XYZ file of C-alpha atoms in Angstrom:
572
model
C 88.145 113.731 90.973
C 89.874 117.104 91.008
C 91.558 117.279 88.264
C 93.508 120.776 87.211
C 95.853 121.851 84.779
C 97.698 122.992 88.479
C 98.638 119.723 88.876
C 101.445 118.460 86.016
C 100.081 114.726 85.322
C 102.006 111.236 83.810
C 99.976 108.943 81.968
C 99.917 105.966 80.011
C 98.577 104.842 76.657
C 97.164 101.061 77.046
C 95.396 99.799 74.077
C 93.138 97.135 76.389
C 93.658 94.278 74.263
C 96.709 94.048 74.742
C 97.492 94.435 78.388
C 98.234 90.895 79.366
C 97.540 89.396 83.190
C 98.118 85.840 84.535
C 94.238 84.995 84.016
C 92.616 86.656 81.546
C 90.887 84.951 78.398
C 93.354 86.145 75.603
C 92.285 89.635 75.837
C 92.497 92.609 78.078
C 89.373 93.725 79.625
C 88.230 95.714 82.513
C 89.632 92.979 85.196
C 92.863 93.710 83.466
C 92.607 97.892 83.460
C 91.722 97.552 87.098
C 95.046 95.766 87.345
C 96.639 98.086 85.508
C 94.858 100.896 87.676
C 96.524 99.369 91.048
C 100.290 99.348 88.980
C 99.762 103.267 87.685
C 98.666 103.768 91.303
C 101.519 102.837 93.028
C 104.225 104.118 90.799
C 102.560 107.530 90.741
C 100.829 108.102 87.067
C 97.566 110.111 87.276
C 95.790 108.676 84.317
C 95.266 105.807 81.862
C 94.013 106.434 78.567
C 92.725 103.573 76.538
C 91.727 103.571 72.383
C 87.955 103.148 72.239
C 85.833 100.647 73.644
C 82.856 100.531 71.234
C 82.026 97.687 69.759
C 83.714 97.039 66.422
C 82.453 94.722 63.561
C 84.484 92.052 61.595
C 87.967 94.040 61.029
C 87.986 94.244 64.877
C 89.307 98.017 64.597
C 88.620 100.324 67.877
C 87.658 102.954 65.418
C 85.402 101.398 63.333
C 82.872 100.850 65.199
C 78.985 99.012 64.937
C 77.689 101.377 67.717
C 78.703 105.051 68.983
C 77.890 103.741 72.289
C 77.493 100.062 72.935
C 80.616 98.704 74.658
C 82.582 95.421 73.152
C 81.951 92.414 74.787
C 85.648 91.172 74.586
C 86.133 94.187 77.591
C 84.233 92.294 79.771
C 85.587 90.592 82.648
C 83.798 87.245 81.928
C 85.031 84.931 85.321
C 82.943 84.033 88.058
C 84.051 86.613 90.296
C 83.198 89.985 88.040
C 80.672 88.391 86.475
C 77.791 87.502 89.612
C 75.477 85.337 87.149
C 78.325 83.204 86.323
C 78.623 79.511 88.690
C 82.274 78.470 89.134
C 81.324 75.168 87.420
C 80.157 77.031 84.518
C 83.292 78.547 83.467
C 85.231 76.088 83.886
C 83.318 73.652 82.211
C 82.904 75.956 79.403
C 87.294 77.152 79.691
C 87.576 73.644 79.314
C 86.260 73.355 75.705
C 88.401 76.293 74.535
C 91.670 76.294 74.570
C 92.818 78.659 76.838
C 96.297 77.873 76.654
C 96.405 78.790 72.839
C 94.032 81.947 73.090
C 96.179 83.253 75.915
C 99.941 82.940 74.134
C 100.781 85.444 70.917
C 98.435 88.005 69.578
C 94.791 88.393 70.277
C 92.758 85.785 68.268
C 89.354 87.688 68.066
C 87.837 84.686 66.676
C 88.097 82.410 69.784
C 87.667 85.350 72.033
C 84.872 86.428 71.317
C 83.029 82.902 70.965
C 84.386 82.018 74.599
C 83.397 85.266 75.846
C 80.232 85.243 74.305
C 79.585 81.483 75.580
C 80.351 83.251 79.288
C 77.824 85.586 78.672
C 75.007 83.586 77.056
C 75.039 81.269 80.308
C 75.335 84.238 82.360
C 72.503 85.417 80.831
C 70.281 82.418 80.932
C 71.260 82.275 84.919
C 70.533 85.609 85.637
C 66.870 85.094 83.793
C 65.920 81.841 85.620
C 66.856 83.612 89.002
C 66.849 87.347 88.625
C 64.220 87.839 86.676
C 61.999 85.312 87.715
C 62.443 86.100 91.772
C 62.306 89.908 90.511
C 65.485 90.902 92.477
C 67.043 93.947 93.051
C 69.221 93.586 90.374
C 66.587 92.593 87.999
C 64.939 95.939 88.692
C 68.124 97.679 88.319
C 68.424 95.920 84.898
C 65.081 97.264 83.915
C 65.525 100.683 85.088
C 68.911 100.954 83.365
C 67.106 99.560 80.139
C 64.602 102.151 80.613
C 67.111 104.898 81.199
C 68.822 103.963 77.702
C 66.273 102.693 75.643
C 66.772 105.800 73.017
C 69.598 103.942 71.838
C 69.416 100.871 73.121
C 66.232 99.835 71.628
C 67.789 100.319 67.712
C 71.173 98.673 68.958
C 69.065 95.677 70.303
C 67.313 95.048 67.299
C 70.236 95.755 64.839
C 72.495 93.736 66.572
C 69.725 90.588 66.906
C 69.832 91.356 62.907
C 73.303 91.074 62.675
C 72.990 87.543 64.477
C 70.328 86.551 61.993
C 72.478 87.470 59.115
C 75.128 84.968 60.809
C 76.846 87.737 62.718
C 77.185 89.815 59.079
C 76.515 93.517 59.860
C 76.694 94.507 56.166
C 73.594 95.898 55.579
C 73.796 96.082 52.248
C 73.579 92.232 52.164
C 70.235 92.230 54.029
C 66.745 92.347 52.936
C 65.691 96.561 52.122
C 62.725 95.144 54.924
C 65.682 95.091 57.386
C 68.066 97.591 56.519
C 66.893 100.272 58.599
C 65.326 100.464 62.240
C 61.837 101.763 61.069
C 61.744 99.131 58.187
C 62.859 96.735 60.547
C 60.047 97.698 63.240
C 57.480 96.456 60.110
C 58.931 93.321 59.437
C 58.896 92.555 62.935
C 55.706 93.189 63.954
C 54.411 91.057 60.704
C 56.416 88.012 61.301
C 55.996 84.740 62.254
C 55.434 84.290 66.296
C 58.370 81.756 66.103
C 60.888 84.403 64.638
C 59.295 86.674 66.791
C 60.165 84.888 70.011
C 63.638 84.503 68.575
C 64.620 88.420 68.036
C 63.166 88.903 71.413
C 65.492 86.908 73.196
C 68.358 87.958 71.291
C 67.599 91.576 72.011
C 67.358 90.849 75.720
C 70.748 88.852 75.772
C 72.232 92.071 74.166
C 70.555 94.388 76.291
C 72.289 91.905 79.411
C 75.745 92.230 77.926
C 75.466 96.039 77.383
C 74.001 96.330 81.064
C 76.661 94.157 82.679
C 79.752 96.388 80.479
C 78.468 99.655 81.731
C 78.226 97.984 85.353
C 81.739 97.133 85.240
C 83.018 100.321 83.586
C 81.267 102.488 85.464
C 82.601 100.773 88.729
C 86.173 100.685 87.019
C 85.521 104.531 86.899
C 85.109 104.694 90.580
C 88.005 102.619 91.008
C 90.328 104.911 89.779
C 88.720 107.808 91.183
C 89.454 105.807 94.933
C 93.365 105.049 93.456
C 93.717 109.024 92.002
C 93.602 107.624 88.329
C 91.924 109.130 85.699
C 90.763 107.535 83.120
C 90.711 108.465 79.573
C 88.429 107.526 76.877
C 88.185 107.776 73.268
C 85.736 108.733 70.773
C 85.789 108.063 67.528
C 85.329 110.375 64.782
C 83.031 108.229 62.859
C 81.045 105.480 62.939
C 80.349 102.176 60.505
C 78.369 102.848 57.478
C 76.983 99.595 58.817
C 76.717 100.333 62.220
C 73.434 100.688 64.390
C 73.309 104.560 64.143
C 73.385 104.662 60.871
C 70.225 101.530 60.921
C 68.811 104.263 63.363
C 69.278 107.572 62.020
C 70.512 107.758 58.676
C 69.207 111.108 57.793
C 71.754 112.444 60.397
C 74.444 111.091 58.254
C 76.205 111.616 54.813
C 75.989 108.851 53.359
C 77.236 109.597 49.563
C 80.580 110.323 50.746
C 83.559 108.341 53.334
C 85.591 110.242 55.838
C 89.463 110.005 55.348
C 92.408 111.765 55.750
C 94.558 113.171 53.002
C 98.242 112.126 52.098
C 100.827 112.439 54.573
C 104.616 111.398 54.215
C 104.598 110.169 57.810
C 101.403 107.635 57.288
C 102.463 106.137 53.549
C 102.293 103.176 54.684
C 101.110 101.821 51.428
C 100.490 102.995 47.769
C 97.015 104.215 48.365
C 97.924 106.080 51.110
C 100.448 107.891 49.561
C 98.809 108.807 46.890
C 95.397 109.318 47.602
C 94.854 109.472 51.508
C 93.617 107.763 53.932
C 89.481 106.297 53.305
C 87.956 105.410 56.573
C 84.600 104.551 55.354
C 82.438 106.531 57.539
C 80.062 108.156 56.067
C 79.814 112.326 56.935
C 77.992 113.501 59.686
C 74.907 115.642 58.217
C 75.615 119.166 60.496
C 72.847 120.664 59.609
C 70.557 117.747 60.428
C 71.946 117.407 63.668
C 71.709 120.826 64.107
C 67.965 120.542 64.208
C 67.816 119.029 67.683
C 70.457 120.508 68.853
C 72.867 117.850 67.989
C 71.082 115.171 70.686
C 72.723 112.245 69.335
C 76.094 113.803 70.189
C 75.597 115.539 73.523
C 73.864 111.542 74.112
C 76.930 109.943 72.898
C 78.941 112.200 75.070
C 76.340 112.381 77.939
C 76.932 108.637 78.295
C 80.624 107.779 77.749
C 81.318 110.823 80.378
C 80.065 108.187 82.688
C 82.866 105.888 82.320
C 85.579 108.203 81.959
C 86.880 111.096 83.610
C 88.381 112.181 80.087
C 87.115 112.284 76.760
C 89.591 112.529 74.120
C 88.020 113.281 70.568
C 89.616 111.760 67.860
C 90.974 113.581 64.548
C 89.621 117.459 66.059
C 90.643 118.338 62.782
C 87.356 116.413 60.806
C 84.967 118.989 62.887
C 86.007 121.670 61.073
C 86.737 120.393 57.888
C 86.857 116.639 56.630
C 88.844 115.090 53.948
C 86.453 112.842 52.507
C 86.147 109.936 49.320
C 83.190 109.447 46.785
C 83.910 106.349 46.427
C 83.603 103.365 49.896
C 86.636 100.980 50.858
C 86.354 98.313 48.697
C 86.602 99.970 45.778
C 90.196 101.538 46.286
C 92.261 99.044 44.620
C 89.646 99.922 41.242
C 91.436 103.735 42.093
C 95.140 102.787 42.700
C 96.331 103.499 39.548
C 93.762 105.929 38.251
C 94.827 109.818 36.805
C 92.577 112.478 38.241
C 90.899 112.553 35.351
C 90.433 108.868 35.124
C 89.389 108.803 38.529
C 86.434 111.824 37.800
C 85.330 109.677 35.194
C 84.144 107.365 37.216
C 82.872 109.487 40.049
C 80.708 112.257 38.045
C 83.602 114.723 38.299
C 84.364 114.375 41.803
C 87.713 113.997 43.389
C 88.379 112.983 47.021
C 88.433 116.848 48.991
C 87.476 118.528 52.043
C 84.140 119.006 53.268
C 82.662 121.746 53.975
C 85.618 123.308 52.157
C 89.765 123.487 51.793
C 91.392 126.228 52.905
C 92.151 128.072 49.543
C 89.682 131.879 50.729
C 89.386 133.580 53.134
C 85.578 132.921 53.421
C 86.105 129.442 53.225
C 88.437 129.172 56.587
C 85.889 130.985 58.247
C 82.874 128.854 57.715
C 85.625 125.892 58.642
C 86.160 128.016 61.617
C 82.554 128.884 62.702
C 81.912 124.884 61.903
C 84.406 123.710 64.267
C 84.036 126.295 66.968
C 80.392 126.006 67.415
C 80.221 121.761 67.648
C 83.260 122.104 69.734
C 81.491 124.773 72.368
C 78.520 121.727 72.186
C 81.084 119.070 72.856
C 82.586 121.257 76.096
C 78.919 121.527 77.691
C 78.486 117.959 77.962
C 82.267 116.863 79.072
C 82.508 119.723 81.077
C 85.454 122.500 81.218
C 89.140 120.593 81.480
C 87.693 117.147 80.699
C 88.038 116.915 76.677
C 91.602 116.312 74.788
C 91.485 117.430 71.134
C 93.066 114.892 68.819
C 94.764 117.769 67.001
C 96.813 115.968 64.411
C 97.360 115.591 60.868
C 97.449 118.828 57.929
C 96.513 121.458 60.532
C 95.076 124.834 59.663
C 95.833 128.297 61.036
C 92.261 128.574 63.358
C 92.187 125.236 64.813
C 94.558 125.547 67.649
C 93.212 129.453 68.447
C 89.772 127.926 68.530
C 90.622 125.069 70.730
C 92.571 127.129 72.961
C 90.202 129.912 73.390
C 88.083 127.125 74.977
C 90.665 125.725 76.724
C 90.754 122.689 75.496
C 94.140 120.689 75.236
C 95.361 119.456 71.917
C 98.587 117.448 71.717
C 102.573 117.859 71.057
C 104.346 115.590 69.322
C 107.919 116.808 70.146
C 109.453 116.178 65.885
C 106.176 117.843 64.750
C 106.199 121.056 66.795
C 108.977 122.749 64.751
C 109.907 126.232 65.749
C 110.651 129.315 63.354
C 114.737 127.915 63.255
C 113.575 124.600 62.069
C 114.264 122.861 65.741
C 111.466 121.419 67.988
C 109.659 124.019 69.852
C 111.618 123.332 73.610
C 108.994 121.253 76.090
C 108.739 124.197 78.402
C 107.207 126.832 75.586
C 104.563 124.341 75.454
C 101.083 125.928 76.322
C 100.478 123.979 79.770
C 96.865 123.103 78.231
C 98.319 120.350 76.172
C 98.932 116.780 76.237
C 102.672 115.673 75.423
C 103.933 112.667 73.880
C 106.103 111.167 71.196
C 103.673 108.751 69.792
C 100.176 107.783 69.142
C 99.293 103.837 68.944
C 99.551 104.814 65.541
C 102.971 105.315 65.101
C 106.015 103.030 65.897
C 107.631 103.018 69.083
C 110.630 105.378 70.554
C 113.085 101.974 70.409
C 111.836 101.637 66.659
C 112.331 104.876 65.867
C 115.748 105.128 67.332
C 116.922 101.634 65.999
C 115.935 102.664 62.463
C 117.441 106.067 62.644
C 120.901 104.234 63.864
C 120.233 101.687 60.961
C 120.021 104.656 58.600
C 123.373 106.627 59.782
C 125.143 103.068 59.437
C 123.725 102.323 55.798
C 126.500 103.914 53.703
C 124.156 106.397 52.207
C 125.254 109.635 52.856
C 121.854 111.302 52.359
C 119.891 108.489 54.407
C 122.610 108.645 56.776
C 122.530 112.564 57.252
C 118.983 112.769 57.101
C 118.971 109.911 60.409
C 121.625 111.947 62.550
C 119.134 115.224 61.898
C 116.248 113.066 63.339
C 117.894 111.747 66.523
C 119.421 115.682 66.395
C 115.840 117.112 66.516
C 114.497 114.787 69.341
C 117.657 114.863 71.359
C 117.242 118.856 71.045
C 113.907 118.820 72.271
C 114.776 116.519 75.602
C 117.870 118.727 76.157
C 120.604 115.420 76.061
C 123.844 116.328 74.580
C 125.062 112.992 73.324
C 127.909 112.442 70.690
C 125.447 111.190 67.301
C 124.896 109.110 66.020
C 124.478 106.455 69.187
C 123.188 103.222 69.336
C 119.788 102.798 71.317
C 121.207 102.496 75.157
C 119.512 103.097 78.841
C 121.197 106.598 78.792
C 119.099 107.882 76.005
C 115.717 105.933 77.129
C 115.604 107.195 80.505
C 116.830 111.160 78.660
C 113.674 110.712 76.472
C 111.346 110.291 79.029
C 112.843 112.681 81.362
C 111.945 115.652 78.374
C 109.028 114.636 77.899
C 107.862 114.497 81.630
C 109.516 117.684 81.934
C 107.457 119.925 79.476
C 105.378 122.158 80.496
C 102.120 120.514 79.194
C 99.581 119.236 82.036
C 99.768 115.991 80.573
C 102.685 113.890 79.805
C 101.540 110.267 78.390
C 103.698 107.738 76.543
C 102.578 104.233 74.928
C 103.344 101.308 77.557
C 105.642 100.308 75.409
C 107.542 103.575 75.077
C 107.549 103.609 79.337
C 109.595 100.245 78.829
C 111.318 100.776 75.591
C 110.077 97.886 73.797
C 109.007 97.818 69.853
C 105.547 96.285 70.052
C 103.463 98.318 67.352
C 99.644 98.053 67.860
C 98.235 99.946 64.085
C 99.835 100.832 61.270
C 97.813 103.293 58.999
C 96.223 101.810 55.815
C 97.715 98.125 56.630
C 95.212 95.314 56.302
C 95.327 92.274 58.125
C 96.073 90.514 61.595
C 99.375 92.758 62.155
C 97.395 95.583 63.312
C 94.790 95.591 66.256
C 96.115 92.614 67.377
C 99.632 92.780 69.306
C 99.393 92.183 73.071
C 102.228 93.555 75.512
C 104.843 90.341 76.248
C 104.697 90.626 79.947
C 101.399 90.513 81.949
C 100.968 93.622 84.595
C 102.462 91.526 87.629
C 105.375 90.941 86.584
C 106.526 94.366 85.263
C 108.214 95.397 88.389
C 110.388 92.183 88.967
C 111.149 92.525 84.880
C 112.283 96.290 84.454
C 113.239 96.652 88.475
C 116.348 99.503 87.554
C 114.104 101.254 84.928
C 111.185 101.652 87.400
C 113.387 103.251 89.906
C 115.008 105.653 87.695
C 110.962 106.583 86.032
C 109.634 106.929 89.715
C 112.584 109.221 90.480
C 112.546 111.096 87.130
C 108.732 111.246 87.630
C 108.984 112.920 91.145
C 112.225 115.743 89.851
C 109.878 117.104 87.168
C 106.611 117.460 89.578
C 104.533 114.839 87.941
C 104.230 111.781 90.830
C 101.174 111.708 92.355
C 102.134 110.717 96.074
């Protein structure tokens, strides 16, 4: 595709589990994103950016994920017609002992997903060996050429992930036998066991090596798609992967693994105690520069080699974490023992260390620089593998003074969030100072929606309180500013001030415009909310499938498309 900052784009943020369709198997997957390809298509958006498609282990987060490049199987269009190894009879025989109905209403239930998905695929599977392989087809070649092709990583992730089955689908390695935990130890066991087990981990990793080849199939044809409709896609990449993930099994001296990635304390993300007072603790362990360094960072330009050939955008989560990293000595599950620790209490039981940035903080002059040098250099790696105008920087959270000089010097968008790009007078910076190598929007699927903001800044003016009230008007002051509306404040949510949001945004100067599905519709659906446990985040699916969005928001698509086509950003 040609794709240049000449041309002012739209776009839309679709988490993919939760687009909805009239078929699909209580999930979104890449049936449904072709779907939603065709709907972009025709009302004029120029991409569709998605959170990551890795696969993710038991807290079914996008970002913490078992593999840096093995897709989830839940994206997988699992019906007879995607799916070529897959009889009619088959799935319905096997829809028929699930119930469909149940999966399909509400939020996703990974649980039954994934064990009628995988059912698809295991009989897929077992066709596609008693036919495929056995005639030795074309496609059974292509199979072994693409497992050829990708056995650097796929021959760990095979035999990690036919571990995690043995372990009853537990991919804890601490819980497994030191024999197992990594892929060289593993490698010994397995050539010393029993011909039985043997024959079992064989056709486990051949089953995952199927499901692997058949998502990159249907991605990579997805990626055509769009190309042929004049929608880019957008991918994600995580800044880190499971401590318990197959890299790690693979390659742990390329990793940190004393220390867990994390963010530091931010008034906007206290979404809990912890949070607030200590930060945010991913889990991930560090990426070991140096290491990497050694090779010339192969495992990256691989990881990014790879994904480039699904997506026509890469954007790299939290920028920020390749210069400098706020990091924990202490994993996860240990930071309710930390809650309500002092400092000092909390050194006591870490040998003195505190939770910090890594390689440094910001407090001399030769410590920005290293930061600098650090992120400049991995981020002049990441370019030569995405290519120039094909990477989005993630720039969010406590930003420091070279990160946005670096990343523009290699012209490399970052993002705007309209209330966080304050200008000297303490008003957002106006949409059309924005460098035009950015990406605009209001939210991330991190934060809550523009009809939940608005609704709780009108609940605040209303409460009584003159400070809460005052500090609400300011808010819906700030974001009115930025979209140029003069409106008498404080105002109840309306149609007037939905379609005036948009229109500022789309209006900006940045290339790329892109607001959450929900924000295009002005619903409150909230897909993550920073440091929450539990089935409220990860989980929320859109109410409406794709086909029936026009016929349910008629007026409001009219007034986008035209909106869309005043501010230069319809693709005809």
């Amino acid at each position: 595709m040609k794709l240049s900052p000449d041309q002012k784009l739209s776009g839309l943020l679709v988490p993919l589990f939760a687009l909805r369709t009239e078929n699909d198997l209580g999930v979104g997957d890449t049936e449904s994103l072709k779907e939603m390809i065709d709907w972009a298509s025709e009302h004029g958006f120029g991409l569709v950016q998605v959170l990551p498609i890795n696969e993710t282990g038991g807290d079914n987060s996008p970002y913490n994920i078992i593999s840096s490049l093995a897709l989830d199987p839940t994206t997988i269009a699992t019906n007879p017609k995607t799916l070529k190894d897959l009889p009619t009879a088959d799935y319905q025989r096997i829809c028929m002992q699930h119930d469909l109905g149940a999966l399909r209403e509400g939020k996703v239930n990974y649980r039954g997903v994934r064990a009628l998905k995988g059912e698809l695929l295991e009989t897929a599977w077992k066709n596609f060996k008693t036919r495929q392989i056995k005639e030795k087809t074309r496609r059974a070649k292509e199979f072994a050429a693409w497992s050829k092709e990708n056995a650097a990583w796929m021959e760990p992730y095979t035999l990690f992930r036919a571990l995690v089955r043995w372990h009853g689908e537990n991919e804890n390695t601490d819980l497994w036998p030191k024999k197992q935990r990594t892929y060289a130890a593993a490698k010994k066991w397995l050539a010393s066991a029993s011909p039985v087990d043997k024959r079992k981990v064989r056709a486990w990793r051949d089953f995952f090596a199927y499901v692997q080849w058949v998502a990159y199939r249907q991605w990579s044809a997805l990626k055509a798609y769009g190309e042929a409709r004049k929608v880019a896609l957008v991918g994600d990449v995580p800044v880190g992967v499971s401590i318990f993930s197959a890299d790690v099994f693979a390659q742990s001296e390329i990793f940190d693994l004393t220390r867990s990635a994390g963010a530091p304390p931010e008034k906007v993300f206290a979404a809990d105690p912890f949070t607030a007072k200590w930060g945010q603790n991913w889990g991930f362990p560090l990426y070991h520069w140096e290491e990497m360094a050694k090779d010339d960072y192969a495992w990256w330009r691989r990881r990014l080699r790879t994904t480039m050939k699904i997506f026509h955008f890469l954007r790299v989560d939290h920028a920020l974490g390749f210069f400098r990293i706020y990091t924990f000595p202490w994993r996860p599950d240990r930071n309710a023992e930390f809650l309500p620790l002092s400092e000092d209490e909390a050194k006591a039981r870490t040998g003195g260390v505190l939770p910090g940035f890594i390689p440094g903080d910001d407090s001399s002059e030769q410590s920005r620089e290293t930061n600098r040098a650090q992120g400049d250099r991995l981020f002049r790696m990441i370019v030569e593998e995405t290519g120039q105008h094909r990477l989005i920087a993630e720039d969010l959270g406590e930003m420091s003074p070279y990160v946005r000089p670096v990343l523009q010097a290699q012209e490399i968008p970052g993002f705007k969030i309209p209330l966080w790009e304050i200008a000297p007078d303490g008003w957002p910076t106006p949409g059309r100072e924005y460098e035009r190598l950015s990406l605009a929007t209001y939210a991330t699927h991190d934060h809550p929606t523009l009809r939940a903001y608005w609704d709780g800044w009108y609940a605040d003016s209303q409460s009584g309180d003159p400070d809460r009230a005052g500090r609400a008007v300011r808010q819906m002051q700030e974001i009115c500013r930025f979209a140029e509306m003069n409106l008498a404040l404080p105002a109840p949510w309306s149609d007037e001030i939905h379609e005036g949001l948009l229109r500022g945004l789309s209006a900006s100067n940045s290339w790329l415009a892109v607001n959450m599905i929900t924000d295009i519709f002005g619903t409150a659906e909230r897909f993550n909310v920073p440091g929450a446990i539990g089935d409220q985040n990860w989980t929320e699916r859109f109410p409406v499938p794709i086909g029936q969005w026009d016929k349910h928001w008629p007026d409001k698509l009219v007034r986008l498309g035209r909106m869309m086509r005043e501010t230069g950003r319809h693709m005809a």
